[in-house]
CSV table of C-alpha atoms and ligand atoms in Angstrom, one decimal:
chain,number,residue,atom,x,y,z
A,1,MET,CA,-5.6,-2.2,28.1
A,2,MET,CA,-6.1,-2.2,24.3
A,3,HIS,CA,-8.1,-5.1,22.7
A,4,ILE,CA,-7.8,-6.0,19.1
A,5,ILE,CA,-11.1,-6.8,17.4
A,6,ASN,CA,-10.5,-9.8,15.2
A,7,GLY,CA,-12.6,-9.2,12.0
A,8,LYS,CA,-11.6,-12.6,10.6
A,9,GLU,CA,-13.1,-14.4,13.5
A,10,VAL,CA,-16.3,-12.4,13.5
A,11,ALA,CA,-16.7,-12.8,9.8
A,12,GLN,CA,-16.1,-16.6,10.1
A,13,SER,CA,-18.8,-17.0,12.7
A,14,THR,CA,-21.2,-15.1,10.5
A,15,LEU,CA,-20.3,-17.2,7.5
A,16,LEU,CA,-20.9,-20.4,9.5
A,17,LYS,CA,-24.4,-19.3,10.3
A,18,LEU,CA,-24.9,-18.4,6.6
A,19,GLU,CA,-23.8,-21.8,5.6
A,20,THR,CA,-26.5,-23.4,7.7
A,21,MET,CA,-29.0,-21.0,6.3
A,22,ILE,CA,-28.0,-21.7,2.7
A,23,ARG,CA,-28.7,-25.4,3.3
A,24,CYS,CA,-32.2,-24.5,4.6
A,25,ILE,CA,-32.8,-22.3,1.5
A,26,GLU,CA,-31.7,-25.2,-0.8
A,27,ALA,CA,-34.1,-27.5,0.9
A,28,SER,CA,-37.0,-25.0,0.1
A,29,LEU,CA,-36.0,-23.8,-3.3
A,30,TYR,CA,-34.0,-26.8,-4.6
A,31,ARG,CA,-31.2,-24.4,-5.4
A,32,ALA,CA,-28.7,-22.2,-3.5
A,33,PRO,CA,-29.0,-18.4,-3.4
A,34,LYS,CA,-27.4,-17.0,-6.5
A,35,LEU,CA,-25.1,-14.0,-6.8
A,36,HIS,CA,-23.8,-12.5,-10.1
A,37,VAL,CA,-20.6,-10.4,-9.8
A,38,TYR,CA,-20.0,-8.3,-12.9
A,39,ARG,CA,-16.4,-7.5,-13.7
A,40,VAL,CA,-15.5,-5.2,-16.6
A,41,GLY,CA,-11.9,-5.6,-17.9
A,42,GLU,CA,-9.0,-6.8,-15.8
A,43,HIS,CA,-8.3,-4.0,-13.2
A,44,PRO,CA,-5.8,-5.7,-10.9
A,45,ALA,CA,-7.7,-4.8,-7.6
A,46,SER,CA,-11.0,-5.8,-9.1
A,47,MET,CA,-9.6,-9.2,-10.1
A,48,ILE,CA,-8.6,-9.9,-6.5
A,49,TYR,CA,-11.8,-8.5,-5.0
A,50,THR,CA,-14.2,-10.4,-7.3
A,51,GLN,CA,-12.2,-13.7,-6.9
A,52,ASN,CA,-12.4,-13.2,-3.1
A,53,LYS,CA,-16.2,-12.8,-3.3
A,54,LEU,CA,-16.5,-15.9,-5.4
A,55,ASN,CA,-14.2,-18.1,-3.1
A,56,THR,CA,-15.9,-16.9,0.1
A,57,GLY,CA,-19.4,-17.5,-1.3
A,58,ARG,CA,-18.7,-20.9,-2.9
A,59,LYS,CA,-16.9,-22.1,0.2
A,60,ILE,CA,-20.2,-22.0,2.1
A,61,GLY,CA,-22.4,-23.3,-0.7
A,62,MET,CA,-23.6,-20.1,-2.4
A,63,ASP,CA,-23.9,-20.1,-6.1
A,64,VAL,CA,-21.6,-17.2,-7.2
A,65,GLU,CA,-20.7,-16.5,-10.8
A,66,ILE,CA,-18.3,-13.8,-12.1
A,67,ILE,CA,-19.6,-12.3,-15.3
A,68,ALA,CA,-16.3,-11.2,-16.9
A,69,LEU,CA,-16.9,-8.6,-19.6
A,70,PRO,CA,-14.5,-6.9,-22.1
A,71,GLU,CA,-13.0,-3.6,-21.1
A,72,GLU,CA,-14.6,-1.9,-24.1
A,73,ILE,CA,-18.2,-3.0,-23.4
A,74,THR,CA,-20.8,-0.3,-24.1
A,75,GLU,CA,-23.1,1.1,-21.4
A,76,ASP,CA,-26.1,-0.2,-23.4
A,77,ALA,CA,-24.8,-3.7,-23.6
A,78,LEU,CA,-24.0,-3.8,-19.8
A,79,MET,CA,-27.4,-2.3,-19.0
A,80,HIS,CA,-29.1,-5.0,-21.1
A,81,LEU,CA,-27.4,-7.7,-19.1
A,82,ILE,CA,-28.3,-6.1,-15.8
A,83,LYS,CA,-32.0,-5.8,-16.8
A,84,LYS,CA,-32.0,-9.4,-17.8
A,85,ASP,CA,-30.8,-10.4,-14.3
A,86,ASN,CA,-33.3,-8.0,-12.7
A,87,ASN,CA,-36.1,-10.1,-14.3
A,88,ASP,CA,-34.5,-13.5,-13.7
A,89,PRO,CA,-36.1,-15.2,-10.7
A,90,LYS,CA,-33.1,-17.5,-10.4
A,91,VAL,CA,-30.7,-14.6,-9.7
A,92,ASP,CA,-31.1,-13.3,-6.2
A,93,GLY,CA,-28.4,-10.6,-6.1
A,94,LEU,CA,-26.1,-8.8,-8.4
A,95,ILE,CA,-23.2,-6.3,-8.1
A,96,VAL,CA,-21.0,-4.4,-10.5
A,97,GLN,CA,-17.4,-4.3,-9.3
A,98,LEU,CA,-16.1,-0.7,-9.3
A,99,PRO,CA,-14.1,1.1,-10.7
A,100,LEU,CA,-15.4,0.9,-14.2
A,101,PRO,CA,-13.7,2.1,-17.4
A,102,ASP,CA,-14.3,5.7,-18.5
A,103,GLN,CA,-17.0,5.0,-21.1
A,104,LEU,CA,-19.3,3.6,-18.4
A,105,ASP,CA,-21.2,5.8,-15.9
A,106,ALA,CA,-20.9,4.0,-12.6
A,107,TYR,CA,-23.8,6.0,-11.0
A,108,ARG,CA,-26.2,5.1,-13.9
A,109,ILE,CA,-25.1,1.5,-14.0
A,110,THR,CA,-25.4,1.0,-10.2
A,111,ASN,CA,-28.9,2.4,-10.3
A,112,ALA,CA,-29.9,0.1,-13.1
A,113,ILE,CA,-30.0,-2.7,-10.5
A,114,VAL,CA,-33.4,-3.3,-9.1
A,115,SER,CA,-33.3,-2.3,-5.4
A,116,HIS,CA,-34.3,-5.7,-4.0
A,117,LYS,CA,-31.4,-7.4,-5.8
A,118,ASP,CA,-28.9,-4.6,-5.0
A,119,VAL,CA,-26.8,-6.6,-2.5
A,120,ASP,CA,-24.1,-3.9,-2.4
A,121,GLY,CA,-26.8,-1.5,-1.1
A,122,LEU,CA,-25.6,1.3,-3.3
A,123,THR,CA,-28.7,2.2,-5.4
A,124,ASP,CA,-30.4,5.5,-4.6
A,125,GLY,CA,-33.4,3.6,-3.3
A,126,ASN,CA,-31.4,1.6,-0.7
A,127,LEU,CA,-29.0,4.5,0.2
A,128,GLY,CA,-32.0,6.9,0.5
A,129,GLY,CA,-33.9,4.4,2.7
A,130,LEU,CA,-31.2,4.7,5.3
A,131,VAL,CA,-32.6,8.1,6.2
A,132,SER,CA,-36.0,6.6,7.1
A,133,GLN,CA,-34.5,3.3,8.2
A,134,SER,CA,-36.6,1.5,5.5
A,135,SER,CA,-34.0,0.0,3.2
A,136,LEU,CA,-33.8,-3.7,3.1
A,137,LEU,CA,-30.3,-4.0,1.7
A,138,LYS,CA,-27.6,-1.7,3.3
A,139,PRO,CA,-24.1,-1.1,2.1
A,140,CYS,CA,-21.7,-3.9,3.1
A,141,THR,CA,-18.9,-2.0,4.8
A,142,PRO,CA,-21.1,0.0,7.2
A,143,LEU,CA,-23.0,-3.2,7.9
A,144,GLY,CA,-19.8,-5.1,8.7
A,145,ILE,CA,-18.7,-2.3,11.1
A,146,LEU,CA,-22.0,-2.5,13.0
A,147,GLU,CA,-21.4,-6.3,13.3
A,148,LEU,CA,-17.9,-5.7,14.7
A,149,LEU,CA,-19.3,-3.2,17.2
A,150,LYS,CA,-22.0,-5.7,18.2
A,151,SER,CA,-19.2,-8.3,18.8
A,152,ILE,CA,-17.6,-6.2,21.5
A,153,HIS,CA,-21.0,-5.8,23.3
A,154,CYS,CA,-20.6,-2.1,23.7
A,155,PRO,CA,-23.8,-0.1,23.9
A,156,LEU,CA,-23.7,2.5,21.2
A,157,ARG,CA,-26.5,4.7,22.5
A,158,GLY,CA,-25.1,8.0,23.7
A,159,LEU,CA,-21.6,7.6,22.3
A,160,ASP,CA,-19.9,10.5,20.6
A,161,ALA,CA,-18.9,9.0,17.3
A,162,LEU,CA,-16.6,10.6,14.7
A,163,VAL,CA,-16.7,9.2,11.1
A,164,ILE,CA,-13.8,10.4,9.0
A,165,GLY,CA,-14.6,10.2,5.3
A,166,LYS,CA,-17.9,11.0,3.6
A,167,SER,CA,-18.1,8.6,0.6
A,168,CYS,CA,-21.4,7.0,-0.4
A,169,ILE,CA,-20.0,3.5,0.2
A,170,VAL,CA,-18.6,4.1,3.8
A,171,GLY,CA,-18.8,7.4,5.5
A,172,LYS,CA,-22.3,8.7,4.7
A,173,PRO,CA,-24.3,5.5,5.2
A,174,LEU,CA,-22.3,4.6,8.3
A,175,ALA,CA,-23.0,8.1,9.8
A,176,LEU,CA,-26.8,7.6,9.3
A,177,SER,CA,-26.7,4.0,10.7
A,178,LEU,CA,-24.7,5.2,13.8
A,179,MET,CA,-27.2,8.0,14.3
A,180,SER,CA,-30.0,5.4,14.2
A,181,CYS,CA,-28.2,3.5,16.9
A,182,GLY,CA,-28.2,6.5,19.2
A,183,CYS,CA,-24.7,7.9,18.6
A,184,THR,CA,-24.1,11.6,18.4
A,185,VAL,CA,-22.3,11.7,15.1
A,186,THR,CA,-19.7,14.1,13.6
A,187,VAL,CA,-18.6,13.5,10.0
A,188,ALA,CA,-15.1,14.8,9.1
A,189,HIS,CA,-13.5,15.1,5.7
A,190,LYS,CA,-10.8,16.8,3.8
A,191,ALA,CA,-11.9,20.3,4.6
A,192,THR,CA,-12.5,19.6,8.3
A,193,LYS,CA,-10.7,21.9,10.7
A,194,GLN,CA,-9.1,20.7,14.0
A,195,LEU,CA,-9.4,17.0,13.3
A,196,LYS,CA,-7.0,16.2,16.2
A,197,GLU,CA,-9.4,17.8,18.7
A,198,LYS,CA,-12.4,16.0,17.2
A,199,VAL,CA,-10.6,12.7,17.5
A,200,GLN,CA,-9.5,13.4,21.1
A,201,ALA,CA,-13.2,14.2,22.0
A,202,SER,CA,-14.7,11.0,20.5
A,203,ASP,CA,-15.7,7.7,22.1
A,204,LEU,CA,-15.8,5.9,18.7
A,205,VAL,CA,-13.7,6.9,15.7
A,206,VAL,CA,-14.1,5.3,12.3
A,207,SER,CA,-11.4,6.2,9.8
A,208,ALA,CA,-12.2,5.8,6.1
A,209,ILE,CA,-9.6,8.1,4.5
A,210,GLY,CA,-7.2,6.0,2.5
A,211,ASN,CA,-4.1,7.7,3.8
A,212,PRO,CA,-1.9,6.3,6.7
A,213,ASN,CA,-0.4,9.7,7.5
A,214,VAL,CA,-3.4,11.7,8.7
A,215,ILE,CA,-4.3,10.3,12.2
A,216,GLN,CA,-1.8,9.8,15.0
A,217,PRO,CA,-2.4,6.9,17.4
A,218,GLN,CA,-1.8,9.1,20.5
A,219,TRP,CA,-4.8,11.3,19.6
A,220,PHE,CA,-7.3,8.7,20.7
A,221,LYS,CA,-8.9,9.2,24.1
A,222,LYS,CA,-8.6,6.6,26.8
A,223,HIS,CA,-10.9,3.5,26.1
A,224,ALA,CA,-11.9,4.8,22.7
A,225,ILE,CA,-13.1,2.4,20.0
A,226,VAL,CA,-11.1,2.7,16.8
A,227,ILE,CA,-12.4,1.2,13.6
A,228,ASP,CA,-10.0,1.4,10.7
A,229,VAL,CA,-11.5,1.1,7.2
A,230,GLY,CA,-8.5,2.4,5.2
A,231,ILE,CA,-6.5,0.1,2.9
A,232,ASN,CA,-3.2,1.6,1.9
A,233,ARG,CA,-0.4,-0.2,0.0
A,234,LEU,CA,3.1,1.1,1.1
A,235,ASP,CA,6.0,1.4,-1.4
A,236,HIS,CA,7.4,-2.0,-0.3
A,237,GLY,CA,4.1,-3.7,-0.9
A,238,ALA,CA,2.8,-4.0,2.7
A,239,ILE,CA,-0.9,-3.3,3.3
A,240,VAL,CA,-1.7,-1.0,6.2
A,241,GLY,CA,-4.7,0.9,7.5
A,242,ASP,CA,-5.1,4.6,8.2
A,243,VAL,CA,-4.0,4.1,11.8
A,244,ASP,CA,-1.0,2.3,13.2
A,245,TYR,CA,-3.2,0.0,15.4
A,246,GLN,CA,-0.3,-1.4,17.5
A,247,GLN,CA,0.5,2.1,18.7
A,248,CYS,CA,-3.0,2.9,19.9
A,249,LYS,CA,-2.1,2.2,23.5
A,250,GLN,CA,-4.8,4.4,25.1
A,251,ALA,CA,-7.6,2.9,23.1
A,252,GLY,CA,-10.0,0.3,24.4
A,253,PHE,CA,-10.6,-1.6,21.1
A,254,VAL,CA,-9.0,-1.3,17.7
A,255,THR,CA,-9.4,-3.1,14.4
A,256,PRO,CA,-6.3,-4.3,12.6
A,257,VAL,CA,-5.5,-3.9,8.9
A,258,PRO,CA,-5.5,-6.5,7.3
A,259,GLY,CA,-8.0,-8.7,9.2
A,260,GLY,CA,-10.4,-6.1,10.6
A,261,VAL,CA,-13.2,-4.5,8.5
A,262,GLY,CA,-12.1,-6.1,5.2
A,263,PRO,CA,-13.3,-9.7,5.9
A,264,MET,CA,-16.6,-8.3,7.3
A,265,THR,CA,-17.4,-6.5,4.1
A,266,VAL,CA,-17.3,-9.7,2.1
A,267,ALA,CA,-19.3,-11.6,4.7
A,268,MET,CA,-22.0,-8.9,4.6
A,269,LEU,CA,-22.2,-9.2,0.8
A,270,ILE,CA,-23.0,-12.9,1.2
A,271,LYS,CA,-25.4,-12.1,4.1
A,272,ASN,CA,-27.2,-9.5,1.9
A,273,THR,CA,-27.5,-12.1,-0.9
A,274,VAL,CA,-29.1,-14.5,1.5
A,275,LEU,CA,-31.4,-11.8,2.7
A,276,ALA,CA,-32.4,-10.8,-0.8
A,277,CYS,CA,-33.1,-14.4,-1.7
A,278,CYS,CA,-35.3,-14.8,1.4
A,279,HIS,CA,-37.1,-11.6,0.7
A,280,GLN,CA,-37.8,-12.6,-2.9
A,281,HIS,CA,-38.9,-16.1,-2.2
A,282,ASP,CA,-41.1,-15.6,0.9
A,283,LEU,CA,-38.5,-17.1,3.3
A,284,MET,CA,-38.2,-14.1,5.7
A,285,ASP,CA,-39.3,-16.2,8.7
A,286,LEU,CA,-36.3,-18.5,8.0
A,287,TYR,CA,-34.0,-15.4,7.9
A,288,TYR,CA,-35.4,-14.0,11.2
A,289,GLU,CA,-35.0,-17.4,12.8
A,290,HIS,CA,-31.2,-17.3,12.1
A,291,PHE,CA,-30.4,-13.6,12.3
A,292,GLY,CA,-33.2,-11.9,14.2
A,293,GLU,CA,-34.0,-8.5,12.6
A,294,ALA,CA,-32.7,-7.7,9.2
A,295,LEU,CA,-30.4,-5.0,10.7
B,1,LIG,P1,-13.0,8.0,-0.9
B,1,LIG,O1,-11.7,8.4,-1.6
B,1,LIG,O2,-14.3,8.1,-1.6
B,1,LIG,O3,-13.2,8.9,0.4
B,1,LIG,C1,-12.1,9.3,1.3
B,1,LIG,C2,-12.6,10.3,2.2
B,1,LIG,O4,-11.5,10.7,3.1
B,1,LIG,C3,-13.2,11.6,1.6
B,1,LIG,O5,-14.5,11.9,2.1
B,1,LIG,C4,-12.2,12.7,2.0
B,1,LIG,O6,-12.8,14.0,2.2
B,1,LIG,C5,-11.6,12.1,3.3
B,1,LIG,N1,-10.2,12.6,3.5
B,1,LIG,C6,-9.2,12.6,2.7
B,1,LIG,N2,-8.1,13.2,3.3
B,1,LIG,C7,-8.5,13.6,4.5
B,1,LIG,C8,-7.9,14.3,5.6
B,1,LIG,N3,-6.6,14.7,5.5
B,1,LIG,N4,-8.6,14.5,6.7
B,1,LIG,C9,-9.9,14.1,6.8
B,1,LIG,N5,-10.5,13.5,5.8
B,1,LIG,C10,-9.9,13.2,4.7
B,1,LIG,O7,-12.7,6.6,-0.3
B,1,LIG,P2,-13.7,5.4,0.2
B,1,LIG,O8,-14.1,4.7,-1.0
B,1,LIG,O9,-14.6,5.9,1.2
B,1,LIG,O10,-12.5,4.5,0.9
B,1,LIG,C11,-11.7,5.0,2.0
B,1,LIG,C12,-10.7,4.0,2.3
B,1,LIG,O11,-11.4,2.8,2.8
B,1,LIG,C13,-9.8,3.5,1.2
B,1,LIG,O12,-8.5,3.2,1.7
B,1,LIG,C14,-10.5,2.3,0.7
B,1,LIG,O13,-9.6,1.4,0.0
B,1,LIG,C15,-11.0,1.7,2.0
B,1,LIG,N6,-12.1,0.8,1.9
B,1,LIG,C16,-12.0,-0.4,2.6
B,1,LIG,C17,-13.1,-1.2,2.6
B,1,LIG,C18,-13.0,-2.5,3.4
B,1,LIG,O14,-13.8,-3.4,3.2
B,1,LIG,N7,-12.0,-2.6,4.3
B,1,LIG,C19,-14.3,-0.9,1.9
B,1,LIG,C20,-14.4,0.3,1.3
B,1,LIG,C21,-13.3,1.2,1.3
């Protein structure tokens, strides 16, 4: 029997814990943890994503500010603002919403953020630290996926996992994290041969392709865990994942789109900001008290 993993519910219970923690931090620092979200221009998806981060954070008492910048801002001007925040003890975390306009180099800008405030976990320092399991702040979507897997109480050690997609924000960091959890990991991508056979052989499949026509629901093996990261807008406006989750009859667990990985990604951004704040202000005991190890 197939179970749907409710990402909204798991995210909500994480946010409730974070709300309590934010109150404890306020009692110590006389201020809430502060997140700066840089948005350049008015890219329609970026407007929605940044507003969602602001609303989710503020709802549980976090101090979130969107820094809205003009489309034509220069790299030097943006770097200057980031460096100012890097040195401001009252800003605990900052992110730059992607994509950026052409005159801005997303790689250079992301890496201008000091690693202990990089709450998206995308600087070279934090991504590289995944190899040695030493990074404090990890990318939000892989973190959210690990939390979803924890919520179904399935031991990961020994599972054959297939990660489809090899981007720096999802596929690569997730593959490293699953490896650290004891999975035997295969990473598939555009040039991968015999994808169907690889899906059929896997206990855990994570799809981060961004195309609803690649994976067929009948490919999954009996009791497989299927995590769908894809967000695809169809011609008539509906949002769907990479996989038609209602047709995954053989699977054991599947995530829906919307309502699966998406809400977890935002919750993990808030959690990373709380973690960054605790780390910078000598409050790690408080963090461990609420969340155990910093994943
Ligand atoms: P990306 O474009 O950087 O990567 C897509 C990957 O899919 C590439 O590695 C590519 O090789 C692979 N791919 C493409 N066609 C394939 C095929 N036919 N067979 C096998 N692999 C194929 O994208 P991304 O930034 O990693 O995002 C992937 C999807 O996840 C998008 O739909 C994006 O919107 C979504 N996303 C969702 C969240 C969330 O929170 N839910 C977060 C990040 C990304």
